[in-house]
Amino acid sequence: MDTLTALASAAFGSTVYLTAYSTVKWLNQMNPKAKAIGLIVTGIVLCAIIGIIAIASKSVVVGFIVGAVLTPPVHRMLQRRRHVAGS
């Protein structure tokens, strides 16, 4: 497994997670029809990205999974830290 490829894929997985998170957070403020259409489009895009990654090499898949799994807890920790600092 190429380490650099896995690290780049982990960064990409993290970016995809944060982009999807921000998109869904933004869509939650929309009216129900726009929200539903936006969620469907977001889901289709995520499925396409995951499908493309699944076709790629093993190191890319492992890196993407590692990035996507590690990002949510780190993101929550950073949000709590920012919230505490702002209080």
mmCIF file of C-alpha atoms in Angstrom, residues 8-79:
data_model
loop_
_atom_site.group_PDB
_atom_site.id
_atom_site.type_symbol
_atom_site.label_atom_id
_atom_site.label_comp_id
_atom_site.label_asym_id
_atom_site.label_seq_id
_atom_site.Cartn_x
_atom_site.Cartn_y
_atom_site.Cartn_z
ATOM 1 C CA ALA A 8 -4.096 11.854 0.415
ATOM 2 C CA SER A 9 -7.212 9.707 0.298
ATOM 3 C CA ALA A 10 -7.749 10.191 4.036
ATOM 4 C CA ALA A 11 -7.604 13.946 3.533
ATOM 5 C CA PHE A 12 -10.062 13.628 0.661
ATOM 6 C CA GLY A 13 -12.407 11.476 2.787
ATOM 7 C CA SER A 14 -12.269 14.091 5.510
ATOM 8 C CA THR A 15 -13.043 16.838 3.007
ATOM 9 C CA VAL A 16 -15.995 14.901 1.605
ATOM 10 C CA TYR A 17 -17.386 14.381 5.118
ATOM 11 C CA LEU A 18 -17.078 18.062 6.049
ATOM 12 C CA THR A 19 -18.582 19.175 2.734
ATOM 13 C CA ALA A 20 -21.541 16.802 3.122
ATOM 14 C CA TYR A 21 -22.003 17.900 6.749
ATOM 15 C CA SER A 22 -22.041 21.591 5.784
ATOM 16 C CA THR A 23 -24.383 20.925 2.857
ATOM 17 C CA VAL A 24 -26.911 19.059 4.996
ATOM 18 C CA LYS A 25 -26.704 21.714 7.710
ATOM 19 C CA TRP A 26 -27.408 24.369 5.071
ATOM 20 C CA LEU A 27 -30.236 22.320 3.502
ATOM 21 C CA ASN A 28 -31.956 21.989 6.888
ATOM 22 C CA GLN A 29 -32.664 25.728 6.713
ATOM 23 C CA MET A 30 -34.465 25.437 3.367
ATOM 24 C CA ASN A 31 -38.127 24.808 2.689
ATOM 25 C CA PRO A 32 -39.117 21.105 2.664
ATOM 26 C CA LYS A 33 -39.225 20.721 -1.135
ATOM 27 C CA ALA A 34 -35.788 22.282 -1.704
ATOM 28 C CA LYS A 35 -34.433 20.313 1.251
ATOM 29 C CA ALA A 36 -35.661 17.002 -0.178
ATOM 30 C CA ILE A 37 -34.264 17.715 -3.642
ATOM 31 C CA GLY A 38 -30.956 18.868 -2.148
ATOM 32 C CA LEU A 39 -30.634 15.750 0.014
ATOM 33 C CA ILE A 40 -31.317 13.522 -2.983
ATOM 34 C CA VAL A 41 -28.674 15.306 -5.074
ATOM 35 C CA THR A 42 -26.193 15.163 -2.182
ATOM 36 C CA GLY A 43 -26.820 11.428 -1.813
ATOM 37 C CA ILE A 44 -26.312 10.824 -5.531
ATOM 38 C CA VAL A 45 -23.042 12.767 -5.511
ATOM 39 C CA LEU A 46 -21.789 10.863 -2.444
ATOM 40 C CA CYS A 47 -22.679 7.526 -4.059
ATOM 41 C CA ALA A 48 -20.822 8.540 -7.216
ATOM 42 C CA ILE A 49 -17.738 9.544 -5.232
ATOM 43 C CA ILE A 50 -17.771 6.307 -3.245
ATOM 44 C CA GLY A 51 -18.248 4.303 -6.458
ATOM 45 C CA ILE A 52 -15.286 5.993 -8.102
ATOM 46 C CA ILE A 53 -13.161 5.363 -5.036
ATOM 47 C CA ALA A 54 -14.225 1.712 -4.907
ATOM 48 C CA ILE A 55 -12.881 1.248 -8.427
ATOM 49 C CA ALA A 56 -9.538 2.767 -7.400
ATOM 50 C CA SER A 57 -6.658 0.946 -5.760
ATOM 51 C CA LYS A 58 -6.812 -0.694 -2.325
ATOM 52 C CA SER A 59 -4.765 2.059 -0.657
ATOM 53 C CA VAL A 60 -7.185 4.708 -1.900
ATOM 54 C CA VAL A 61 -10.167 2.856 -0.431
ATOM 55 C CA VAL A 62 -8.422 2.316 2.915
ATOM 56 C CA GLY A 63 -7.326 5.955 3.100
ATOM 57 C CA PHE A 64 -10.779 7.256 2.219
ATOM 58 C CA ILE A 65 -12.400 5.076 4.887
ATOM 59 C CA VAL A 66 -9.851 6.137 7.506
ATOM 60 C CA GLY A 67 -10.415 9.812 6.689
ATOM 61 C CA ALA A 68 -14.189 9.499 6.759
ATOM 62 C CA VAL A 69 -14.161 7.538 10.044
ATOM 63 C CA LEU A 70 -11.701 9.780 11.900
ATOM 64 C CA THR A 71 -13.163 13.123 10.847
ATOM 65 C CA PRO A 72 -16.531 13.113 12.711
ATOM 66 C CA PRO A 73 -15.092 12.673 16.239
ATOM 67 C CA VAL A 74 -12.331 15.207 15.571
ATOM 68 C CA HIS A 75 -14.870 17.636 14.127
ATOM 69 C CA ARG A 76 -17.110 17.282 17.209
ATOM 70 C CA MET A 77 -14.116 17.791 19.512
ATOM 71 C CA LEU A 78 -13.112 20.968 17.677
ATOM 72 C CA GLN A 79 -16.674 22.310 17.800
#
